[in-house]
Amino acid sequence: MKAAETRVDRFLASSETAFAIPVYQRNYDWSRVQCQQLFNDILAIGADETQSGHFIGSIVYVHDDVYTASGLRELTIIDGQQRLTTLTLTYIALYRHAAATGKDQQAQRIHKTFLINEFAEDSEKLKLKPTENNKVALAQIMDPKEVVKASGYSRLVENFRFFESRITDANFEVILRGLSKLIFVDIALDRQKDNPQRIFESLNSTGLELSQADLIRNYILMGLPRKEQERVFRNYWEPIESNARNLEVNESRVSDFIRDFLTLKQKDIPNKNAVYNKFKDRYPVPNSPELSAALEELCEFSQVYARLLNPDLETDPAIRRELRYIRSLEVNVAFPFLMPVYRDFTDGDITREVFSAVLRLVQSYVWRRFILGLPTNALNKIFMSLYDRVDPEEYLVSIERSLMQRTGSQRFPRDGEVIAMLRDKDIYSTKSRTRTYFFDRLENHNNRELVDITVPGITIEHIFPQNPEAGWRSAVTAEDYTLLSEKYLNTIGNLTLSGNNGRLGNKLFVAKRDMNEDGGEQGYRFSRLWLNRDLQSLDEWDVKQVEKRANLISKRFLEVWPAPAVEVVKDEGGEEVNIFEAEEPRFKRLEYAVFLGARLNVTQVSKLYVEVLEHLLQAQPEAFQGTKLGDRIQLTSEPGTLRQALQVGEGQFVEGNIDSTNKFERLKFALSELGIEEELSIKFA
């Protein structure tokens, strides 16, 4: 590796040299804000005669003595493409301004010095060789006679227009001086001697922060020859990037997609900032058969991932509808389970009826848990390993049985507890998207003429208003008025849908029921919605009617989100229970334990204590060193300081002279600190 301080203008003026942006680099993404900052710096340094230079970071490239067909020396840029591209756009804007204002000599100097290799073939003339989606835009910008138009996802055009709009005759020379004072660290790597990937990872660049997907893409492609890079990028990575994009907000989800893929494969959920490291750990050899197979599978899974993110891409109307509901619930934690199930459907291994049933089952499970307020962090672990429990011979039933066997905070809520909570739950204050999902499913259950409740104008209506007019105090008893205001106001019994919410307002119930101003049929009596059907024949609205309506909707709730009707066989010798729900272990023996999905054949609490801590220390050593977790379990490398030293790793010991109850408490503390409370279950003998 060679590093030297270099002026930007001299670097770009290198003769017979091309600056190639490889396909594994992310797109050119500098925003207006970053361009404005660079432009301000150029103006300031250009106007300040006392300063001779201004540092703008580093540019790292691989120099393999590679030459193009035209005999040009080609430098592969692995860091600094954002700055290099932006500086090129600045020079192009200067060139076009000079050409347009009669500064022909300056225009030719800028053009031939910084932008082209004059004697190269026409297809190789441009010094900067951007990625494919930017090539057309750059060629268009370079021609002073061309009218510059927007080009796909490329920001080249947008940022060029910014610089073009800022350059004037008054600041032209100042900008040129400022550019000549810009300095960067020129880092040249030799692929035979240096490790470009490792150096790339360690760079602390001043540009945009790299995503986990950027790092993974570079890891996969950087070590390959140019032609192989192009092949792998076109055949695998480009489809993955295209598919793993949320089209609704036009954002990449590649990092999330690979995280879900690793979760499915490893039964371990990577931290969002550790996806790249986990990917490298699983595929430690670049360009290996294992990594090639992973790319094949990632590309395959990305096709179903695209439809999970964007349900409208699904052509089957029944599946599309269920996918829209899944998206409304925002249960992305279920993707590691749904991806292989979706693949089974597209491969023809399961029917559309089975796949639809699985999608509805996921909704029932998640929505019932939401009504009860059960912890959502349990869902990550549940869906992480759920596909492993699928029996191809009993596909749906095996999934239903697996969910119904869950206990504690992982349980599939039963009818009784759901209905008891539903009647009193504040539905109105839930998130808008979640609330819409709830009313959509209630309204359209078994409805062949589907009602789009998302159209403008249809909103949540309080039957007993939030700000009732004075007449309500005489329409109901004082006790009912208090209960309706304080207990039932935002509950399902007092809520409905209406396209005339503003007109109905705070009026009395009968007025709301019969409203027909100017023949507009605003009242409940004229509504075509199922949710208003029971209101049409009522003459009053009080607590009794709210509770009666809540019972009616509860019955429909159980039809829309049913619990599976499968027989769950219980072990007559007792059940596995999560350690947080287990009885006190004093004077008890274990039959076995289940940790991270694996059975541990331990009968003594002390042995369980050692095995679990040993695994946790090996998996996440940083969580124990010098932390309250390490202090709590009395972790030390000096066994002589303990009354009874239990070895839990190489050179690592914990205190063993504590009773079983204390060992349980320390295990629970460790699981809580690491966010894996659901991963240890035990069965007492």
Short mmCIF file of N, CA, C and O in Angstrom, two decimals, residues 379-455:
data_model
loop_
_atom_site.label_atom_id
_atom_site.label_comp_id
_atom_site.label_asym_id
_atom_site.label_seq_id
_atom_site.Cartn_x
_atom_site.Cartn_y
_atom_site.Cartn_z
N LEU A 379 -41.80 -12.70 19.29
CA LEU A 379 -42.12 -13.12 17.92
C LEU A 379 -40.86 -13.42 17.11
O LEU A 379 -40.86 -14.30 16.25
N ASN A 380 -39.78 -12.67 17.36
CA ASN A 380 -38.54 -12.91 16.61
C ASN A 380 -38.08 -14.35 16.75
O ASN A 380 -37.77 -15.02 15.77
N LYS A 381 -38.05 -14.83 17.99
CA LYS A 381 -37.55 -16.18 18.25
C LYS A 381 -38.52 -17.24 17.72
O LYS A 381 -38.10 -18.30 17.26
N ILE A 382 -39.81 -16.94 17.82
CA ILE A 382 -40.82 -17.91 17.39
C ILE A 382 -40.73 -18.15 15.89
O ILE A 382 -40.63 -19.29 15.42
N PHE A 383 -40.74 -17.08 15.11
CA PHE A 383 -40.73 -17.22 13.65
C PHE A 383 -39.36 -17.64 13.12
O PHE A 383 -39.26 -18.16 12.02
N MET A 384 -38.33 -17.43 13.92
CA MET A 384 -36.98 -17.81 13.52
C MET A 384 -36.88 -19.31 13.26
O MET A 384 -36.21 -19.75 12.32
N SER A 385 -37.55 -20.11 14.08
CA SER A 385 -37.40 -21.57 13.98
C SER A 385 -38.69 -22.28 13.59
O SER A 385 -38.71 -23.50 13.53
N LEU A 386 -39.76 -21.53 13.30
CA LEU A 386 -41.06 -22.16 13.07
C LEU A 386 -41.05 -23.05 11.82
O LEU A 386 -41.68 -24.11 11.80
N TYR A 387 -40.32 -22.64 10.78
CA TYR A 387 -40.34 -23.44 9.55
C TYR A 387 -39.72 -24.82 9.77
O TYR A 387 -40.08 -25.78 9.10
N ASP A 388 -38.80 -24.93 10.72
CA ASP A 388 -38.18 -26.23 11.00
C ASP A 388 -39.18 -27.24 11.54
O ASP A 388 -38.91 -28.45 11.53
N ARG A 389 -40.32 -26.76 12.02
CA ARG A 389 -41.32 -27.66 12.59
C ARG A 389 -42.41 -28.04 11.60
O ARG A 389 -43.39 -28.68 11.97
N VAL A 390 -42.24 -27.62 10.34
CA VAL A 390 -43.23 -27.95 9.32
C VAL A 390 -43.10 -29.41 8.91
O VAL A 390 -42.01 -29.88 8.59
N ASP A 391 -44.21 -30.12 8.95
CA ASP A 391 -44.28 -31.49 8.46
C ASP A 391 -44.92 -31.45 7.07
O ASP A 391 -46.09 -31.09 6.94
N PRO A 392 -44.17 -31.80 6.01
CA PRO A 392 -44.73 -31.73 4.66
C PRO A 392 -46.02 -32.53 4.48
O PRO A 392 -46.85 -32.19 3.64
N GLU A 393 -46.18 -33.58 5.28
CA GLU A 393 -47.38 -34.41 5.17
C GLU A 393 -48.59 -33.75 5.84
O GLU A 393 -49.73 -34.04 5.51
N GLU A 394 -48.33 -32.90 6.83
CA GLU A 394 -49.40 -32.16 7.53
C GLU A 394 -48.98 -30.70 7.62
O GLU A 394 -48.78 -30.16 8.70
N TYR A 395 -48.85 -30.09 6.48
CA TYR A 395 -48.20 -28.78 6.39
C TYR A 395 -48.84 -27.76 7.33
O TYR A 395 -48.21 -27.25 8.27
N LEU A 396 -50.12 -27.48 7.12
CA LEU A 396 -50.80 -26.46 7.92
C LEU A 396 -50.98 -26.91 9.35
O LEU A 396 -50.73 -26.14 10.30
N VAL A 397 -51.41 -28.14 9.53
CA VAL A 397 -51.68 -28.65 10.88
C VAL A 397 -50.42 -28.63 11.74
O VAL A 397 -50.47 -28.31 12.93
N SER A 398 -49.27 -28.97 11.15
CA SER A 398 -48.03 -28.98 11.93
C SER A 398 -47.67 -27.58 12.41
O SER A 398 -47.15 -27.41 13.52
N ILE A 399 -47.95 -26.57 11.60
CA ILE A 399 -47.68 -25.19 12.02
C ILE A 399 -48.67 -24.78 13.12
O ILE A 399 -48.28 -24.17 14.12
N GLU A 400 -49.94 -25.11 12.92
CA GLU A 400 -50.95 -24.79 13.93
C GLU A 400 -50.60 -25.44 15.27
O GLU A 400 -50.67 -24.80 16.33
N ARG A 401 -50.21 -26.71 15.21
CA ARG A 401 -49.91 -27.44 16.45
C ARG A 401 -48.70 -26.83 17.15
O ARG A 401 -48.68 -26.68 18.38
N SER A 402 -47.70 -26.44 16.35
CA SER A 402 -46.50 -25.85 16.94
C SER A 402 -46.82 -24.56 17.68
O SER A 402 -46.33 -24.32 18.79
N LEU A 403 -47.67 -23.73 17.09
CA LEU A 403 -48.04 -22.47 17.73
C LEU A 403 -48.93 -22.69 18.95
O LEU A 403 -48.77 -22.02 19.97
N MET A 404 -49.83 -23.65 18.86
CA MET A 404 -50.74 -23.90 19.97
C MET A 404 -50.04 -24.56 21.16
O MET A 404 -50.54 -24.53 22.29
N GLN A 405 -48.88 -25.18 20.93
CA GLN A 405 -48.14 -25.79 22.02
C GLN A 405 -47.33 -24.78 22.82
O GLN A 405 -46.83 -25.11 23.90
N ARG A 406 -47.21 -23.57 22.30
CA ARG A 406 -46.43 -22.55 23.01
C ARG A 406 -47.11 -22.16 24.32
O ARG A 406 -48.34 -22.15 24.42
N THR A 407 -46.30 -21.83 25.28
CA THR A 407 -46.83 -21.44 26.59
C THR A 407 -46.25 -20.09 26.99
O THR A 407 -45.37 -19.55 26.32
N GLY A 408 -46.77 -19.57 28.09
CA GLY A 408 -46.25 -18.31 28.63
C GLY A 408 -46.41 -17.16 27.66
O GLY A 408 -47.42 -17.01 26.98
N SER A 409 -45.37 -16.35 27.55
CA SER A 409 -45.45 -15.16 26.71
C SER A 409 -45.38 -15.50 25.22
O SER A 409 -45.57 -14.62 24.38
N GLN A 410 -45.11 -16.77 24.88
CA GLN A 410 -45.10 -17.18 23.47
C GLN A 410 -46.44 -17.76 23.04
O GLN A 410 -46.62 -18.12 21.88
N ARG A 411 -47.41 -17.83 23.94
CA ARG A 411 -48.63 -18.61 23.69
C ARG A 411 -49.50 -18.02 22.59
O ARG A 411 -49.44 -16.83 22.29
N PHE A 412 -50.33 -18.89 22.02
CA PHE A 412 -51.39 -18.48 21.09
C PHE A 412 -52.60 -18.17 21.97
O PHE A 412 -53.21 -19.07 22.53
N PRO A 413 -52.98 -16.90 22.11
CA PRO A 413 -54.05 -16.54 23.05
C PRO A 413 -55.36 -17.27 22.76
O PRO A 413 -55.78 -17.37 21.61
N ARG A 414 -55.99 -17.79 23.82
CA ARG A 414 -57.25 -18.52 23.69
C ARG A 414 -58.43 -17.55 23.61
O ARG A 414 -58.32 -16.37 23.96
N ASP A 415 -59.56 -18.09 23.17
CA ASP A 415 -60.74 -17.25 22.90
C ASP A 415 -61.14 -16.41 24.11
O ASP A 415 -61.38 -15.21 23.99
N GLY A 416 -61.24 -17.06 25.26
CA GLY A 416 -61.76 -16.39 26.45
C GLY A 416 -60.96 -15.17 26.84
O GLY A 416 -61.51 -14.09 27.09
N GLU A 417 -59.62 -15.32 26.89
CA GLU A 417 -58.80 -14.20 27.33
C GLU A 417 -58.77 -13.07 26.29
O GLU A 417 -58.70 -11.89 26.63
N VAL A 418 -58.87 -13.43 25.01
CA VAL A 418 -58.90 -12.41 23.96
C VAL A 418 -60.17 -11.57 24.06
O VAL A 418 -60.13 -10.34 24.03
N ILE A 419 -61.31 -12.24 24.18
CA ILE A 419 -62.59 -11.51 24.23
C ILE A 419 -62.68 -10.65 25.48
O ILE A 419 -63.16 -9.51 25.44
N ALA A 420 -62.18 -11.17 26.60
CA ALA A 420 -62.22 -10.39 27.85
C ALA A 420 -61.42 -9.10 27.70
O ALA A 420 -61.83 -8.04 28.19
N MET A 421 -60.28 -9.18 27.00
CA MET A 421 -59.45 -7.99 26.81
C MET A 421 -60.01 -7.08 25.73
O MET A 421 -59.97 -5.85 25.84
N LEU A 422 -60.57 -7.67 24.67
CA LEU A 422 -61.05 -6.89 23.53
C LEU A 422 -62.13 -5.90 23.94
O LEU A 422 -62.15 -4.76 23.47
N ARG A 423 -63.06 -6.33 24.79
CA ARG A 423 -64.20 -5.48 25.15
C ARG A 423 -63.77 -4.17 25.81
O ARG A 423 -64.44 -3.15 25.67
N ASP A 424 -62.65 -4.20 26.54
CA ASP A 424 -62.23 -3.01 27.27
C ASP A 424 -61.02 -2.31 26.66
O ASP A 424 -60.56 -1.29 27.18
N LYS A 425 -60.47 -2.85 25.56
CA LYS A 425 -59.24 -2.29 25.01
C LYS A 425 -59.50 -0.97 24.26
O LYS A 425 -60.49 -0.83 23.55
N ASP A 426 -58.59 -0.03 24.44
CA ASP A 426 -58.66 1.24 23.72
C ASP A 426 -58.18 1.02 22.29
O ASP A 426 -56.99 1.09 21.99
N ILE A 427 -59.11 0.73 21.41
CA ILE A 427 -58.78 0.47 20.01
C ILE A 427 -58.50 1.76 19.26
O ILE A 427 -57.64 1.83 18.38
N TYR A 428 -59.20 2.82 19.62
CA TYR A 428 -59.10 4.08 18.88
C TYR A 428 -57.69 4.68 18.94
O TYR A 428 -57.23 5.29 17.98
N SER A 429 -57.00 4.47 20.06
CA SER A 429 -55.69 5.10 20.25
C SER A 429 -54.55 4.30 19.65
O SER A 429 -53.39 4.69 19.78
N THR A 430 -54.85 3.16 19.01
CA THR A 430 -53.79 2.37 18.39
C THR A 430 -53.31 3.08 17.11
O THR A 430 -53.96 3.99 16.61
N LYS A 431 -52.18 2.61 16.58
CA LYS A 431 -51.61 3.20 15.38
C LYS A 431 -52.60 3.15 14.23
O LYS A 431 -53.33 2.18 14.06
N SER A 432 -52.63 4.20 13.41
CA SER A 432 -53.62 4.34 12.35
C SER A 432 -53.66 3.14 11.42
O SER A 432 -54.73 2.62 11.08
N ARG A 433 -52.48 2.67 11.00
CA ARG A 433 -52.43 1.55 10.05
C ARG A 433 -52.98 0.28 10.68
O ARG A 433 -53.68 -0.50 10.04
N THR A 434 -52.67 0.07 11.95
CA THR A 434 -53.16 -1.10 12.67
C THR A 434 -54.67 -1.02 12.85
O THR A 434 -55.39 -2.02 12.68
N ARG A 435 -55.16 0.15 13.18
CA ARG A 435 -56.60 0.35 13.38
C ARG A 435 -57.36 0.11 12.08
O ARG A 435 -58.43 -0.52 12.07
N THR A 436 -56.81 0.58 10.97
CA THR A 436 -57.44 0.37 9.67
C THR A 436 -57.52 -1.11 9.35
O THR A 436 -58.53 -1.60 8.83
N TYR A 437 -56.44 -1.84 9.64
CA TYR A 437 -56.44 -3.29 9.42
C TYR A 437 -57.58 -3.95 10.18
O TYR A 437 -58.31 -4.80 9.64
N PHE A 438 -57.77 -3.57 11.44
CA PHE A 438 -58.78 -4.16 12.30
C PHE A 438 -60.18 -3.97 11.70
O PHE A 438 -60.95 -4.92 11.53
N PHE A 439 -60.50 -2.74 11.35
CA PHE A 439 -61.84 -2.46 10.83
C PHE A 439 -62.04 -3.02 9.43
O PHE A 439 -63.15 -3.42 9.06
N ASP A 440 -60.98 -3.04 8.63
CA ASP A 440 -61.06 -3.62 7.30
C ASP A 440 -61.45 -5.09 7.38
O ASP A 440 -62.37 -5.56 6.69
N ARG A 441 -60.78 -5.84 8.23
CA ARG A 441 -61.05 -7.27 8.33
C ARG A 441 -62.42 -7.54 8.93
O ARG A 441 -63.12 -8.46 8.51
N LEU A 442 -62.80 -6.75 9.91
CA LEU A 442 -64.14 -6.91 10.50
C LEU A 442 -65.22 -6.64 9.46
O LEU A 442 -66.17 -7.41 9.31
N GLU A 443 -65.07 -5.56 8.73
CA GLU A 443 -66.10 -5.15 7.78
C GLU A 443 -66.21 -6.11 6.60
O GLU A 443 -67.31 -6.44 6.14
N ASN A 444 -65.09 -6.62 6.12
CA ASN A 444 -65.09 -7.39 4.88
C ASN A 444 -65.10 -8.91 5.09
O ASN A 444 -64.97 -9.66 4.12
N HIS A 445 -65.29 -9.34 6.31
CA HIS A 445 -65.36 -10.77 6.58
C HIS A 445 -66.55 -11.39 5.84
O HIS A 445 -67.69 -10.95 5.99
N ASN A 446 -66.26 -12.41 5.02
CA ASN A 446 -67.29 -13.12 4.23
C ASN A 446 -68.08 -12.18 3.32
O ASN A 446 -69.24 -12.45 2.99
N ASN A 447 -67.48 -11.08 2.95
CA ASN A 447 -68.16 -10.11 2.10
C ASN A 447 -67.65 -10.25 0.66
O ASN A 447 -66.48 -10.02 0.39
N ARG A 448 -68.51 -10.66 -0.25
CA ARG A 448 -68.11 -10.82 -1.65
C ARG A 448 -67.94 -9.48 -2.35
O ARG A 448 -67.25 -9.37 -3.36
N GLU A 449 -68.62 -8.45 -1.85
CA GLU A 449 -68.48 -7.11 -2.40
C GLU A 449 -67.60 -6.29 -1.44
O GLU A 449 -68.10 -5.62 -0.55
N LEU A 450 -66.28 -6.40 -1.62
CA LEU A 450 -65.34 -5.82 -0.68
C LEU A 450 -65.48 -4.30 -0.61
O LEU A 450 -65.68 -3.62 -1.62
N VAL A 451 -65.38 -3.79 0.62
CA VAL A 451 -65.48 -2.35 0.87
C VAL A 451 -64.07 -1.82 1.12
O VAL A 451 -63.36 -2.32 1.99
N ASP A 452 -63.66 -0.82 0.35
CA ASP A 452 -62.36 -0.19 0.56
C ASP A 452 -62.52 0.91 1.61
O ASP A 452 -63.00 2.00 1.31
N ILE A 453 -62.12 0.59 2.82
CA ILE A 453 -62.32 1.56 3.90
C ILE A 453 -61.18 2.58 3.96
O ILE A 453 -61.16 3.44 4.85
N THR A 454 -60.23 2.47 3.04
CA THR A 454 -59.12 3.42 3.03
C THR A 454 -59.40 4.63 2.15
O THR A 454 -58.58 5.55 2.08
N VAL A 455 -60.54 4.63 1.46
CA VAL A 455 -60.84 5.77 0.58
C VAL A 455 -61.02 7.03 1.43
O VAL A 455 -61.49 6.95 2.57
#
